[in-house]
Amino acid sequence: MEKPAIRLGRLSQCTFEQALELRQRGFEGYHDEMRKHYPGFPLPAAPTPGALDRLLDGFGTEGIRPELSIVGYADDKPVGFVFIAIKTAEGKKLAWNGGTGVFPEYRGYGLAKLMMQEAGRVIREQEADRAVLEVVATNVAAVTAYERGGFRIADRIIGMTREGALPSPFLEGDAPEGIRLEYGKPADVSTLSFYRDKAAWGCMWHNMKSGESLIAYDKEDKAVGYALFRRVRGADGKLKSVVLRQCETSPDFGDRDRLFRLLLSELYGPYDEPCIRKTGDLSMASPEPIRALEEAGFTLNYEQYLMLMEKE
């Protein structure tokens, strides 16, 4: 195929059907490539009715801005995209690369590089205080391209899964002395001094509309740990899945390992309930919860880098 004529536009110039095709075809082969590196990575979901509704609903939930998101055209046909989200939270303007994709037959023409350069320009033009993206750790070419665009590696994040009941609670024996746990809304963790604000987009409290928080308080009623997660129950009320997004403890707390295990036991419980338990882009900065999850039989789905670009 001769090299096509390349140009850039915006997602707002596309029809809904074109936006759906961009999302579906731009990621073709993604799952197969991921499974080469991570055998536990899930298979692609089978096509089901309502894909367009789910795409548009996701745009609203994730804050994707069609007028800012980049579309790459080849001979006037939309064949690539970079979804861009912008929102303000806690007084900071945040941006996110919500996905980059190119139709398989148009890869290799430099379209992704061109779109990423434009995306960087748009983010800077928007004067975002911080931009975040997640990239597969084994994708060296993509990591290099993002670094050239001004992003830096800030963290390593992980996806893990365990299906069925757990063999035992994460914490055996007594909980750390004087600790009480309290459920609440994701926003409840936003003012904690040790809240991890440099996190993957879907792990930030303001992007977890249907999530929950679990905060641990010591005997002086001081917050010393928290978790952000989402539970899904079936029509019969039974637990179907739990996805953990953040799990952190105060650096000043002495017995951090036992506190991590207490939080995991509570949010993933009851441990003998058969369901799907996952982590979604969980930070690997603290080794204690990762070790506890591995001991409980959680298997690796993927590892990614969290990359940031911050206003100078």
mmCIF file of C-alpha atoms in Angstrom:
data_model
loop_
_atom_site.group_PDB
_atom_site.id
_atom_site.type_symbol
_atom_site.label_atom_id
_atom_site.label_comp_id
_atom_site.label_asym_id
_atom_site.label_seq_id
_atom_site.Cartn_x
_atom_site.Cartn_y
_atom_site.Cartn_z
ATOM 1 C CA MET A 1 0.000 0.000 0.000
ATOM 2 C CA GLU A 2 1.318 3.445 -0.934
ATOM 3 C CA LYS A 3 1.937 5.838 1.927
ATOM 4 C CA PRO A 4 -1.365 7.613 2.578
ATOM 5 C CA ALA A 5 -1.865 11.345 2.964
ATOM 6 C CA ILE A 6 -1.810 11.999 6.733
ATOM 7 C CA ARG A 7 -3.573 14.797 8.579
ATOM 8 C CA LEU A 8 -4.930 15.444 12.068
ATOM 9 C CA GLY A 9 -8.340 16.478 13.314
ATOM 10 C CA ARG A 10 -10.490 16.294 16.421
ATOM 11 C CA LEU A 11 -12.827 13.603 17.699
ATOM 12 C CA SER A 12 -15.666 16.135 17.817
ATOM 13 C CA GLN A 13 -15.564 16.188 14.003
ATOM 14 C CA CYS A 14 -16.357 12.451 13.821
ATOM 15 C CA THR A 15 -19.721 10.692 13.953
ATOM 16 C CA PHE A 16 -20.566 8.459 16.899
ATOM 17 C CA GLU A 17 -20.122 5.423 14.649
ATOM 18 C CA GLN A 18 -16.660 6.601 13.597
ATOM 19 C CA ALA A 19 -15.688 7.130 17.239
ATOM 20 C CA LEU A 20 -16.752 3.570 18.047
ATOM 21 C CA GLU A 21 -14.807 2.161 15.087
ATOM 22 C CA LEU A 22 -11.724 4.121 16.139
ATOM 23 C CA ARG A 23 -11.891 2.641 19.638
ATOM 24 C CA GLN A 24 -12.520 -0.912 18.438
ATOM 25 C CA ARG A 25 -10.141 -1.136 15.477
ATOM 26 C CA GLY A 26 -7.441 1.072 16.981
ATOM 27 C CA PHE A 27 -6.892 -1.512 19.707
ATOM 28 C CA GLU A 28 -6.977 -4.564 17.402
ATOM 29 C CA GLY A 29 -4.239 -6.999 18.357
ATOM 30 C CA TYR A 30 -3.700 -5.310 21.729
ATOM 31 C CA HIS A 31 -4.897 -8.251 23.819
ATOM 32 C CA ASP A 32 -2.893 -10.762 21.755
ATOM 33 C CA GLU A 33 0.272 -8.684 22.145
ATOM 34 C CA MET A 34 -0.297 -8.306 25.884
ATOM 35 C CA ARG A 35 -0.783 -12.066 26.312
ATOM 36 C CA LYS A 36 2.656 -12.655 24.776
ATOM 37 C CA HIS A 37 4.192 -10.876 27.751
ATOM 38 C CA TYR A 38 1.501 -11.557 30.372
ATOM 39 C CA PRO A 39 -0.279 -14.919 29.892
ATOM 40 C CA GLY A 40 -2.778 -13.958 32.595
ATOM 41 C CA PHE A 41 -3.990 -10.917 30.659
ATOM 42 C CA PRO A 42 -7.731 -11.352 29.926
ATOM 43 C CA LEU A 43 -8.999 -12.290 26.489
ATOM 44 C CA PRO A 44 -10.866 -9.575 24.554
ATOM 45 C CA ALA A 45 -14.550 -9.407 25.402
ATOM 46 C CA ALA A 46 -16.903 -10.845 22.815
ATOM 47 C CA PRO A 47 -18.883 -8.218 20.848
ATOM 48 C CA THR A 48 -22.201 -7.474 22.512
ATOM 49 C CA PRO A 49 -25.069 -5.070 21.782
ATOM 50 C CA GLY A 50 -24.814 -1.623 23.312
ATOM 51 C CA ALA A 51 -21.120 -0.989 22.497
ATOM 52 C CA LEU A 52 -21.821 2.599 21.441
ATOM 53 C CA ASP A 53 -23.779 3.324 24.616
ATOM 54 C CA ARG A 54 -20.895 1.971 26.708
ATOM 55 C CA LEU A 55 -18.365 4.056 24.780
ATOM 56 C CA LEU A 56 -20.310 7.280 25.281
ATOM 57 C CA ASP A 57 -20.979 6.469 28.926
ATOM 58 C CA GLY A 58 -17.235 5.862 29.372
ATOM 59 C CA PHE A 59 -16.451 9.249 27.851
ATOM 60 C CA GLY A 60 -18.618 10.888 30.490
ATOM 61 C CA THR A 61 -17.277 8.799 33.382
ATOM 62 C CA GLU A 62 -13.629 9.218 32.391
ATOM 63 C CA GLY A 63 -13.865 12.887 31.413
ATOM 64 C CA ILE A 64 -12.852 12.384 27.753
ATOM 65 C CA ARG A 65 -13.103 15.688 25.846
ATOM 66 C CA PRO A 66 -14.008 15.118 22.143
ATOM 67 C CA GLU A 67 -13.061 18.687 21.188
ATOM 68 C CA LEU A 68 -9.521 18.112 22.526
ATOM 69 C CA SER A 69 -9.015 14.446 21.590
ATOM 70 C CA ILE A 70 -6.870 13.858 18.505
ATOM 71 C CA VAL A 71 -7.922 11.879 15.429
ATOM 72 C CA GLY A 72 -5.454 10.820 12.744
ATOM 73 C CA TYR A 73 -6.713 10.660 9.154
ATOM 74 C CA ALA A 74 -5.240 8.652 6.276
ATOM 75 C CA ASP A 75 -6.577 9.778 2.891
ATOM 76 C CA ASP A 76 -9.408 11.538 4.770
ATOM 77 C CA LYS A 77 -10.417 8.370 6.634
ATOM 78 C CA PRO A 78 -10.232 8.440 10.480
ATOM 79 C CA VAL A 79 -7.826 5.628 11.383
ATOM 80 C CA GLY A 80 -6.159 6.627 14.673
ATOM 81 C CA PHE A 81 -6.887 8.420 17.938
ATOM 82 C CA VAL A 82 -5.576 9.817 21.188
ATOM 83 C CA PHE A 83 -8.355 10.313 23.727
ATOM 84 C CA ILE A 84 -7.677 13.242 26.064
ATOM 85 C CA ALA A 85 -9.429 13.901 29.366
ATOM 86 C CA ILE A 86 -9.256 17.185 31.266
ATOM 87 C CA LYS A 87 -10.776 17.937 34.650
ATOM 88 C CA THR A 88 -10.146 20.093 37.705
ATOM 89 C CA ALA A 89 -9.922 18.452 41.134
ATOM 90 C CA GLU A 90 -8.737 19.905 44.441
ATOM 91 C CA GLY A 91 -7.798 23.119 42.629
ATOM 92 C CA LYS A 92 -5.499 21.367 40.130
ATOM 93 C CA LYS A 93 -6.118 20.983 36.416
ATOM 94 C CA LEU A 94 -5.425 17.369 35.452
ATOM 95 C CA ALA A 95 -5.056 15.769 32.028
ATOM 96 C CA TRP A 96 -5.016 12.126 30.966
ATOM 97 C CA ASN A 97 -4.129 10.212 27.840
ATOM 98 C CA GLY A 98 -7.129 7.893 27.803
ATOM 99 C CA GLY A 99 -5.815 5.650 25.060
ATOM 100 C CA THR A 100 -3.843 5.747 21.822
ATOM 101 C CA GLY A 101 -4.619 3.486 18.872
ATOM 102 C CA VAL A 102 -4.147 3.111 15.117
ATOM 103 C CA PHE A 103 -5.870 0.724 12.708
ATOM 104 C CA PRO A 104 -3.498 -2.223 12.059
ATOM 105 C CA GLU A 105 -3.151 -1.561 8.314
ATOM 106 C CA TYR A 106 -2.038 2.038 8.971
ATOM 107 C CA ARG A 107 0.594 1.315 11.597
ATOM 108 C CA GLY A 108 4.182 2.096 10.692
ATOM 109 C CA TYR A 109 3.504 5.405 8.942
ATOM 110 C CA GLY A 110 4.407 7.582 11.923
ATOM 111 C CA LEU A 111 0.790 8.468 12.697
ATOM 112 C CA ALA A 112 0.983 7.596 16.416
ATOM 113 C CA LYS A 113 4.074 9.784 16.855
ATOM 114 C CA LEU A 114 2.377 12.682 15.064
ATOM 115 C CA MET A 115 -0.781 12.350 17.174
ATOM 116 C CA MET A 116 1.215 12.184 20.428
ATOM 117 C CA GLN A 117 3.091 15.351 19.524
ATOM 118 C CA GLU A 118 -0.223 17.100 18.945
ATOM 119 C CA ALA A 119 -1.660 15.674 22.165
ATOM 120 C CA GLY A 120 1.302 17.085 24.094
ATOM 121 C CA ARG A 121 0.749 20.474 22.504
ATOM 122 C CA VAL A 122 -2.959 20.399 23.419
ATOM 123 C CA ILE A 123 -2.210 19.455 27.032
ATOM 124 C CA ARG A 124 0.324 22.263 27.365
ATOM 125 C CA GLU A 125 -2.106 24.687 25.714
ATOM 126 C CA GLN A 126 -4.709 23.729 28.302
ATOM 127 C CA GLU A 127 -2.153 24.636 31.007
ATOM 128 C CA ALA A 128 -2.722 21.380 32.876
ATOM 129 C CA ASP A 129 -0.862 21.197 36.185
ATOM 130 C CA ARG A 130 -0.282 17.494 35.658
ATOM 131 C CA ALA A 131 -0.835 15.002 32.841
ATOM 132 C CA VAL A 132 -0.847 11.246 33.449
ATOM 133 C CA LEU A 133 -0.816 8.152 31.282
ATOM 134 C CA GLU A 134 -0.361 4.430 31.737
ATOM 135 C CA VAL A 135 1.845 2.405 29.383
ATOM 136 C CA VAL A 136 2.742 -1.301 29.312
ATOM 137 C CA ALA A 137 6.141 -1.728 30.950
ATOM 138 C CA THR A 138 7.428 -3.971 28.138
ATOM 139 C CA ASN A 139 6.519 -1.455 25.407
ATOM 140 C CA VAL A 140 9.947 0.190 25.220
ATOM 141 C CA ALA A 141 9.175 2.108 22.022
ATOM 142 C CA ALA A 142 6.071 3.724 23.533
ATOM 143 C CA VAL A 143 7.860 4.585 26.783
ATOM 144 C CA THR A 144 10.668 6.248 24.802
ATOM 145 C CA ALA A 145 8.168 8.199 22.699
ATOM 146 C CA TYR A 146 6.353 9.464 25.803
ATOM 147 C CA GLU A 147 9.649 10.460 27.436
ATOM 148 C CA ARG A 148 10.559 12.484 24.363
ATOM 149 C CA GLY A 149 7.186 14.164 24.680
ATOM 150 C CA GLY A 150 7.979 15.343 28.210
ATOM 151 C CA PHE A 151 6.608 12.484 30.344
ATOM 152 C CA ARG A 152 8.652 10.714 33.032
ATOM 153 C CA ILE A 153 8.191 7.377 34.763
ATOM 154 C CA ALA A 154 6.744 8.023 38.230
ATOM 155 C CA ASP A 155 5.576 4.596 39.422
ATOM 156 C CA ARG A 156 5.035 0.977 38.476
ATOM 157 C CA ILE A 157 1.418 -0.226 38.601
ATOM 158 C CA ILE A 158 0.009 -3.723 38.511
ATOM 159 C CA GLY A 159 -3.076 -5.742 37.640
ATOM 160 C CA MET A 160 -3.667 -9.028 39.485
ATOM 161 C CA THR A 161 -6.587 -11.469 39.761
ATOM 162 C CA ARG A 162 -7.799 -14.328 41.934
ATOM 163 C CA GLU A 163 -11.027 -16.197 41.244
ATOM 164 C CA GLY A 164 -12.989 -18.237 43.753
ATOM 165 C CA ALA A 165 -12.775 -18.225 47.538
ATOM 166 C CA LEU A 166 -9.569 -17.311 49.344
ATOM 167 C CA PRO A 167 -7.802 -20.061 51.308
ATOM 168 C CA SER A 168 -7.618 -17.835 54.416
ATOM 169 C CA PRO A 169 -7.841 -14.182 55.474
ATOM 170 C CA PHE A 170 -4.904 -11.958 54.623
ATOM 171 C CA LEU A 171 -4.417 -11.282 58.335
ATOM 172 C CA GLU A 172 -4.153 -14.212 60.727
ATOM 173 C CA GLY A 173 -4.537 -13.380 64.402
ATOM 174 C CA ASP A 174 -5.309 -10.061 66.029
ATOM 175 C CA ALA A 175 -5.507 -6.728 64.239
ATOM 176 C CA PRO A 176 -3.010 -3.989 65.170
ATOM 177 C CA GLU A 177 -3.912 -2.655 68.620
ATOM 178 C CA GLY A 178 -6.445 0.155 68.783
ATOM 179 C CA ILE A 179 -7.333 0.152 65.067
ATOM 180 C CA ARG A 180 -10.893 0.692 63.891
ATOM 181 C CA LEU A 181 -12.112 0.632 60.294
ATOM 182 C CA GLU A 182 -14.698 2.904 58.714
ATOM 183 C CA TYR A 183 -16.322 2.662 55.281
ATOM 184 C CA GLY A 184 -17.132 5.787 53.323
ATOM 185 C CA LYS A 185 -17.030 7.587 49.990
ATOM 186 C CA PRO A 186 -13.880 7.898 47.830
ATOM 187 C CA ALA A 187 -13.811 11.645 48.568
ATOM 188 C CA ASP A 188 -13.195 10.862 52.256
ATOM 189 C CA VAL A 189 -9.536 10.018 51.544
ATOM 190 C CA SER A 190 -8.794 13.202 49.574
ATOM 191 C CA THR A 191 -7.625 15.229 52.572
ATOM 192 C CA LEU A 192 -5.387 12.559 54.114
ATOM 193 C CA SER A 193 -1.749 13.677 54.245
ATOM 194 C CA PHE A 194 -0.583 10.378 52.752
ATOM 195 C CA TYR A 195 -3.229 10.163 49.993
ATOM 196 C CA ARG A 196 -1.535 9.038 46.752
ATOM 197 C CA ASP A 197 -2.548 11.765 44.302
ATOM 198 C CA LYS A 198 0.010 10.720 41.679
ATOM 199 C CA ALA A 199 -1.940 7.675 40.615
ATOM 200 C CA ALA A 200 -3.447 6.148 37.489
ATOM 201 C CA TRP A 201 -6.498 8.058 36.257
ATOM 202 C CA GLY A 202 -9.006 5.375 37.269
ATOM 203 C CA CYS A 203 -7.441 5.153 40.742
ATOM 204 C CA MET A 204 -7.955 8.812 41.666
ATOM 205 C CA TRP A 205 -10.764 9.326 44.173
ATOM 206 C CA HIS A 206 -12.679 11.780 41.946
ATOM 207 C CA ASN A 207 -12.818 9.209 39.120
ATOM 208 C CA MET A 208 -14.394 6.484 41.290
ATOM 209 C CA LYS A 209 -18.040 7.483 41.183
ATOM 210 C CA SER A 210 -19.279 4.000 42.154
ATOM 211 C CA GLY A 211 -16.380 3.184 44.460
ATOM 212 C CA GLU A 212 -15.948 2.981 48.215
ATOM 213 C CA SER A 213 -13.284 3.948 50.712
ATOM 214 C CA LEU A 214 -12.098 2.109 53.809
ATOM 215 C CA ILE A 215 -10.140 4.167 56.331
ATOM 216 C CA ALA A 216 -8.202 2.827 59.330
ATOM 217 C CA TYR A 217 -8.043 5.005 62.456
ATOM 218 C CA ASP A 218 -5.744 4.502 65.442
ATOM 219 C CA LYS A 219 -6.726 4.797 69.114
ATOM 220 C CA GLU A 220 -6.207 8.575 68.929
ATOM 221 C CA ASP A 221 -8.697 8.724 66.056
ATOM 222 C CA LYS A 222 -5.977 9.592 63.564
ATOM 223 C CA ALA A 223 -6.213 8.125 60.049
ATOM 224 C CA VAL A 224 -3.313 5.724 59.475
ATOM 225 C CA GLY A 225 -4.376 3.786 56.364
ATOM 226 C CA TYR A 226 -6.954 3.613 53.597
ATOM 227 C CA ALA A 227 -8.136 1.685 50.565
ATOM 228 C CA LEU A 228 -10.144 2.674 47.488
ATOM 229 C CA PHE A 229 -12.080 -0.097 45.781
ATOM 230 C CA ARG A 230 -15.258 -1.065 43.964
ATOM 231 C CA ARG A 231 -17.601 -3.930 44.780
ATOM 232 C CA VAL A 232 -20.146 -5.379 42.358
ATOM 233 C CA ARG A 233 -23.075 -7.489 43.546
ATOM 234 C CA GLY A 234 -25.512 -9.532 41.481
ATOM 235 C CA ALA A 235 -29.290 -9.205 41.469
ATOM 236 C CA ASP A 236 -29.365 -11.793 44.258
ATOM 237 C CA GLY A 237 -27.146 -9.606 46.429
ATOM 238 C CA LYS A 238 -24.186 -11.951 46.256
ATOM 239 C CA LEU A 239 -20.716 -10.548 45.774
ATOM 240 C CA LYS A 240 -19.538 -10.870 42.150
ATOM 241 C CA SER A 241 -16.277 -8.941 42.122
ATOM 242 C CA VAL A 242 -14.010 -6.595 44.070
ATOM 243 C CA VAL A 243 -11.457 -4.349 42.341
ATOM 244 C CA LEU A 244 -8.810 -2.652 44.511
ATOM 245 C CA ARG A 245 -7.474 0.673 43.188
ATOM 246 C CA GLN A 246 -5.426 2.089 46.063
ATOM 247 C CA CYS A 247 -4.135 0.733 49.367
ATOM 248 C CA GLU A 248 -1.893 2.979 51.451
ATOM 249 C CA THR A 249 -0.736 3.406 55.031
ATOM 250 C CA SER A 250 0.813 6.345 56.834
ATOM 251 C CA PRO A 251 4.638 6.240 56.698
ATOM 252 C CA ASP A 252 4.584 7.028 60.438
ATOM 253 C CA PHE A 253 2.628 3.892 61.378
ATOM 254 C CA GLY A 254 4.837 1.213 62.908
ATOM 255 C CA ASP A 255 3.276 -2.119 61.898
ATOM 256 C CA ARG A 256 2.511 -1.310 58.269
ATOM 257 C CA ASP A 257 2.480 -4.952 57.074
ATOM 258 C CA ARG A 258 -0.259 -5.991 59.509
ATOM 259 C CA LEU A 259 -2.256 -2.856 58.746
ATOM 260 C CA PHE A 260 -2.083 -3.548 55.006
ATOM 261 C CA ARG A 261 -3.242 -7.116 55.653
ATOM 262 C CA LEU A 262 -6.107 -5.909 57.840
ATOM 263 C CA LEU A 263 -7.327 -3.583 55.063
ATOM 264 C CA LEU A 264 -7.061 -6.354 52.457
ATOM 265 C CA SER A 265 -8.910 -8.841 54.680
ATOM 266 C CA GLU A 266 -11.765 -6.405 55.172
ATOM 267 C CA LEU A 267 -12.242 -5.063 51.644
ATOM 268 C CA TYR A 268 -11.855 -8.460 49.945
ATOM 269 C CA GLY A 269 -13.965 -10.246 52.552
ATOM 270 C CA PRO A 270 -15.633 -12.409 53.455
ATOM 271 C CA TYR A 271 -12.623 -14.474 52.392
ATOM 272 C CA ASP A 272 -14.633 -17.680 51.887
ATOM 273 C CA GLU A 273 -17.046 -15.965 49.470
ATOM 274 C CA PRO A 274 -16.385 -17.166 45.891
ATOM 275 C CA CYS A 275 -16.002 -14.161 43.592
ATOM 276 C CA ILE A 276 -13.497 -12.413 41.322
ATOM 277 C CA ARG A 277 -10.947 -10.374 43.255
ATOM 278 C CA LYS A 278 -8.710 -7.971 41.326
ATOM 279 C CA THR A 279 -6.332 -5.058 41.526
ATOM 280 C CA GLY A 280 -6.601 -2.327 38.899
ATOM 281 C CA ASP A 281 -3.466 -0.224 38.279
ATOM 282 C CA LEU A 282 -2.430 -0.649 41.918
ATOM 283 C CA SER A 283 0.795 1.149 42.857
ATOM 284 C CA MET A 284 3.783 -1.090 43.552
ATOM 285 C CA ALA A 285 5.510 1.598 45.642
ATOM 286 C CA SER A 286 4.751 -0.351 48.851
ATOM 287 C CA PRO A 287 5.908 -4.000 48.701
ATOM 288 C CA GLU A 288 3.752 -5.197 51.627
ATOM 289 C CA PRO A 289 0.333 -5.405 49.906
ATOM 290 C CA ILE A 290 1.864 -6.888 46.733
ATOM 291 C CA ARG A 291 3.529 -9.606 48.797
ATOM 292 C CA ALA A 292 0.286 -10.351 50.642
ATOM 293 C CA LEU A 293 -1.648 -10.617 47.368
ATOM 294 C CA GLU A 294 0.941 -12.988 45.892
ATOM 295 C CA GLU A 295 0.775 -15.171 49.019
ATOM 296 C CA ALA A 296 -3.020 -15.326 48.633
ATOM 297 C CA GLY A 297 -2.675 -16.723 45.110
ATOM 298 C CA PHE A 298 -3.321 -13.605 43.044
ATOM 299 C CA THR A 299 -1.820 -13.974 39.575
ATOM 300 C CA LEU A 300 -0.223 -11.286 37.429
ATOM 301 C CA ASN A 301 -2.303 -9.799 34.587
ATOM 302 C CA TYR A 302 0.005 -6.944 33.599
ATOM 303 C CA GLU A 303 2.563 -4.409 34.759
ATOM 304 C CA GLN A 304 2.528 -0.823 33.535
ATOM 305 C CA TYR A 305 4.403 2.389 34.113
ATOM 306 C CA LEU A 306 2.592 5.416 35.420
ATOM 307 C CA MET A 307 4.061 8.385 33.564
ATOM 308 C CA LEU A 308 3.619 12.062 34.472
ATOM 309 C CA MET A 309 4.172 15.401 32.823
ATOM 310 C CA GLU A 310 3.939 18.337 35.228
ATOM 311 C CA LYS A 311 3.798 22.056 34.633
ATOM 312 C CA GLU A 312 7.151 23.690 35.189
#
